[in-house]
């Protein structure tokens, strides 16, 4: 039994990855939260004439935003990306070495002459 089988919710969180819109909104939320805490901290610190209060507000904003933005929470995964299915035949075609145009033209001429 795998170690994460006891906590299926945790394994579901670990197995997911944040989609592109989730990344955008996560980043935006982080920026807004840090700026708001910074402005509030500056205002309160200015009124109390204590830089420590400003620093504490900034630290609290950074900590709260880290708890909200760093884990891959399900609300950041509302728009999953559907990828194009893998086709092994295309890869095999791409692996063939590319021939110069002159050689390709010669081969076409030979084929057309044989057909006549």
PDB file of C-alpha atoms in Angstrom:
ATOM      1  CA  UNK A   1       0.000   0.000   0.000  1.00  0.00           C
ATOM      2  CA  UNK A   2       1.550   3.338  -1.047  1.00  0.00           C
ATOM      3  CA  UNK A   3       2.192   5.856   1.726  1.00  0.00           C
ATOM      4  CA  UNK A   4      -0.200   8.433   0.276  1.00  0.00           C
ATOM      5  CA  UNK A   5      -3.112   5.956   0.003  1.00  0.00           C
ATOM      6  CA  UNK A   6      -4.154   6.783   3.561  1.00  0.00           C
ATOM      7  CA  UNK A   7      -4.806  10.389   2.590  1.00  0.00           C
ATOM      8  CA  UNK A   8      -6.533  10.459  -0.827  1.00  0.00           C
ATOM      9  CA  UNK A   9      -7.233  14.187  -0.534  1.00  0.00           C
ATOM     10  CA  UNK A  10      -3.531  14.873  -0.087  1.00  0.00           C
ATOM     11  CA  UNK A  11      -2.573  12.674  -3.034  1.00  0.00           C
ATOM     12  CA  UNK A  12      -5.201  14.444  -5.177  1.00  0.00           C
ATOM     13  CA  UNK A  13      -3.615  17.778  -4.274  1.00  0.00           C
ATOM     14  CA  UNK A  14      -0.118  16.502  -5.054  1.00  0.00           C
ATOM     15  CA  UNK A  15      -1.107  14.939  -8.393  1.00  0.00           C
ATOM     16  CA  UNK A  16      -2.532  18.139  -9.882  1.00  0.00           C
ATOM     17  CA  UNK A  17      -0.761  20.994 -11.560  1.00  0.00           C
ATOM     18  CA  UNK A  18      -1.886  24.583 -11.778  1.00  0.00           C
ATOM     19  CA  UNK A  19      -3.427  25.608 -15.091  1.00  0.00           C
ATOM     20  CA  UNK A  20      -2.519  28.805 -16.932  1.00  0.00           C
ATOM     21  CA  UNK A  21      -5.489  30.877 -15.782  1.00  0.00           C
ATOM     22  CA  UNK A  22      -4.872  29.658 -12.239  1.00  0.00           C
ATOM     23  CA  UNK A  23      -1.273  30.845 -12.497  1.00  0.00           C
ATOM     24  CA  UNK A  24      -2.454  34.261 -13.652  1.00  0.00           C
ATOM     25  CA  UNK A  25      -5.004  34.675 -10.856  1.00  0.00           C
ATOM     26  CA  UNK A  26      -2.621  33.275  -8.241  1.00  0.00           C
ATOM     27  CA  UNK A  27       0.055  35.796  -9.221  1.00  0.00           C
ATOM     28  CA  UNK A  28      -2.457  38.656  -9.292  1.00  0.00           C
ATOM     29  CA  UNK A  29      -3.843  37.686  -5.861  1.00  0.00           C
ATOM     30  CA  UNK A  30      -0.301  37.512  -4.449  1.00  0.00           C
ATOM     31  CA  UNK A  31       0.556  40.974  -5.775  1.00  0.00           C
ATOM     32  CA  UNK A  32      -2.652  42.598  -4.528  1.00  0.00           C
ATOM     33  CA  UNK A  33      -2.383  41.013  -1.090  1.00  0.00           C
ATOM     34  CA  UNK A  34       1.241  42.070  -0.572  1.00  0.00           C
ATOM     35  CA  UNK A  35       0.544  45.625  -1.767  1.00  0.00           C
ATOM     36  CA  UNK A  36      -2.524  45.964   0.478  1.00  0.00           C
ATOM     37  CA  UNK A  37      -0.640  44.707   3.523  1.00  0.00           C
ATOM     38  CA  UNK A  38       2.271  46.986   2.612  1.00  0.00           C
ATOM     39  CA  UNK A  39       0.065  50.060   2.346  1.00  0.00           C
ATOM     40  CA  UNK A  40      -1.785  49.245   5.581  1.00  0.00           C
ATOM     41  CA  UNK A  41       1.531  48.581   7.322  1.00  0.00           C
ATOM     42  CA  UNK A  42       2.977  51.842   6.070  1.00  0.00           C
ATOM     43  CA  UNK A  43      -0.068  53.802   7.269  1.00  0.00           C
ATOM     44  CA  UNK A  44      -0.151  52.177  10.715  1.00  0.00           C
ATOM     45  CA  UNK A  45       3.632  52.359  11.079  1.00  0.00           C
ATOM     46  CA  UNK A  46       3.604  56.036  10.106  1.00  0.00           C
ATOM     47  CA  UNK A  47       0.890  56.839  12.641  1.00  0.00           C
ATOM     48  CA  UNK A  48       2.696  54.947  15.422  1.00  0.00           C
ATOM     49  CA  UNK A  49       6.133  56.101  14.225  1.00  0.00           C
ATOM     50  CA  UNK A  50       7.364  52.507  14.415  1.00  0.00           C
ATOM     51  CA  UNK A  51       9.013  50.747  11.463  1.00  0.00           C
ATOM     52  CA  UNK A  52       8.625  47.392  13.165  1.00  0.00           C
ATOM     53  CA  UNK A  53       4.837  47.582  12.699  1.00  0.00           C
ATOM     54  CA  UNK A  54       5.320  48.184   8.968  1.00  0.00           C
ATOM     55  CA  UNK A  55       7.648  45.197   8.763  1.00  0.00           C
ATOM     56  CA  UNK A  56       5.196  43.012  10.700  1.00  0.00           C
ATOM     57  CA  UNK A  57       2.385  43.922   8.304  1.00  0.00           C
ATOM     58  CA  UNK A  58       4.579  43.093   5.309  1.00  0.00           C
ATOM     59  CA  UNK A  59       5.627  39.806   6.899  1.00  0.00           C
ATOM     60  CA  UNK A  60       2.010  38.888   7.632  1.00  0.00           C
ATOM     61  CA  UNK A  61       1.009  39.691   4.031  1.00  0.00           C
ATOM     62  CA  UNK A  62       3.864  37.605   2.662  1.00  0.00           C
ATOM     63  CA  UNK A  63       3.033  34.683   4.958  1.00  0.00           C
ATOM     64  CA  UNK A  64      -0.681  34.709   4.198  1.00  0.00           C
ATOM     65  CA  UNK A  65      -0.069  34.993   0.455  1.00  0.00           C
ATOM     66  CA  UNK A  66       2.440  32.114   0.634  1.00  0.00           C
ATOM     67  CA  UNK A  67      -0.116  29.861   2.341  1.00  0.00           C
ATOM     68  CA  UNK A  68      -2.741  30.765  -0.250  1.00  0.00           C
ATOM     69  CA  UNK A  69      -0.605  30.881  -3.400  1.00  0.00           C
ATOM     70  CA  UNK A  70       2.204  28.335  -3.022  1.00  0.00           C
ATOM     71  CA  UNK A  71       0.218  25.090  -2.625  1.00  0.00           C
ATOM     72  CA  UNK A  72      -1.622  23.851  -5.684  1.00  0.00           C
ATOM     73  CA  UNK A  73      -5.119  24.325  -4.302  1.00  0.00           C
ATOM     74  CA  UNK A  74      -8.076  23.014  -6.353  1.00  0.00           C
ATOM     75  CA  UNK A  75      -9.447  26.511  -6.982  1.00  0.00           C
ATOM     76  CA  UNK A  76      -6.342  27.291  -9.069  1.00  0.00           C
ATOM     77  CA  UNK A  77      -7.195  24.308 -11.354  1.00  0.00           C
ATOM     78  CA  UNK A  78     -10.596  25.250 -12.727  1.00  0.00           C
ATOM     79  CA  UNK A  79      -9.481  25.439 -16.384  1.00  0.00           C
ATOM     80  CA  UNK A  80      -7.421  22.331 -17.150  1.00  0.00           C
ATOM     81  CA  UNK A  81      -5.506  22.214 -20.407  1.00  0.00           C
ATOM     82  CA  UNK A  82      -6.514  19.457 -22.812  1.00  0.00           C
ATOM     83  CA  UNK A  83      -3.420  18.371 -24.690  1.00  0.00           C
ATOM     84  CA  UNK A  84      -3.347  16.949 -28.209  1.00  0.00           C
ATOM     85  CA  UNK A  85      -3.014  13.147 -28.131  1.00  0.00           C
ATOM     86  CA  UNK A  86       0.445  11.745 -28.833  1.00  0.00           C
ATOM     87  CA  UNK A  87       0.962  10.207 -32.277  1.00  0.00           C
ATOM     88  CA  UNK A  88       4.060   8.021 -32.613  1.00  0.00           C
ATOM     89  CA  UNK A  89       3.848   7.939 -36.437  1.00  0.00           C
ATOM     90  CA  UNK A  90       4.559  11.663 -36.688  1.00  0.00           C
ATOM     91  CA  UNK A  91       7.697  11.240 -34.609  1.00  0.00           C
ATOM     92  CA  UNK A  92       8.987   8.479 -36.897  1.00  0.00           C
ATOM     93  CA  UNK A  93       8.496  10.711 -39.944  1.00  0.00           C
ATOM     94  CA  UNK A  94      10.380  13.553 -38.272  1.00  0.00           C
ATOM     95  CA  UNK A  95      13.316  11.281 -37.416  1.00  0.00           C
ATOM     96  CA  UNK A  96      14.168  10.745 -41.104  1.00  0.00           C
ATOM     97  CA  UNK A  97      17.094  12.966 -42.116  1.00  0.00           C
ATOM     98  CA  UNK A  98      16.109  15.942 -44.207  1.00  0.00           C
ATOM     99  CA  UNK A  99      17.365  15.815 -47.785  1.00  0.00           C
ATOM    100  CA  UNK A 100      18.512  18.904 -49.667  1.00  0.00           C
ATOM    101  CA  UNK A 101      16.022  20.306 -52.184  1.00  0.00           C
ATOM    102  CA  UNK A 102      18.198  19.410 -55.157  1.00  0.00           C
ATOM    103  CA  UNK A 103      18.122  15.720 -54.216  1.00  0.00           C
ATOM    104  CA  UNK A 104      14.359  15.824 -53.712  1.00  0.00           C
ATOM    105  CA  UNK A 105      13.874  17.429 -57.135  1.00  0.00           C
ATOM    106  CA  UNK A 106      16.079  14.791 -58.782  1.00  0.00           C
ATOM    107  CA  UNK A 107      14.052  12.021 -57.129  1.00  0.00           C
ATOM    108  CA  UNK A 108      10.800  13.576 -58.345  1.00  0.00           C
ATOM    109  CA  UNK A 109      12.137  13.804 -61.908  1.00  0.00           C
ATOM    110  CA  UNK A 110      13.255  10.170 -61.825  1.00  0.00           C
ATOM    111  CA  UNK A 111       9.855   9.060 -60.560  1.00  0.00           C
ATOM    112  CA  UNK A 112       8.051  11.071 -63.233  1.00  0.00           C
ATOM    113  CA  UNK A 113      10.305   9.667 -65.968  1.00  0.00           C
ATOM    114  CA  UNK A 114       9.700   6.108 -64.765  1.00  0.00           C
ATOM    115  CA  UNK A 115       5.956   6.694 -64.767  1.00  0.00           C
ATOM    116  CA  UNK A 116       6.034   7.762 -68.427  1.00  0.00           C
TER     117      UNK A 116
END
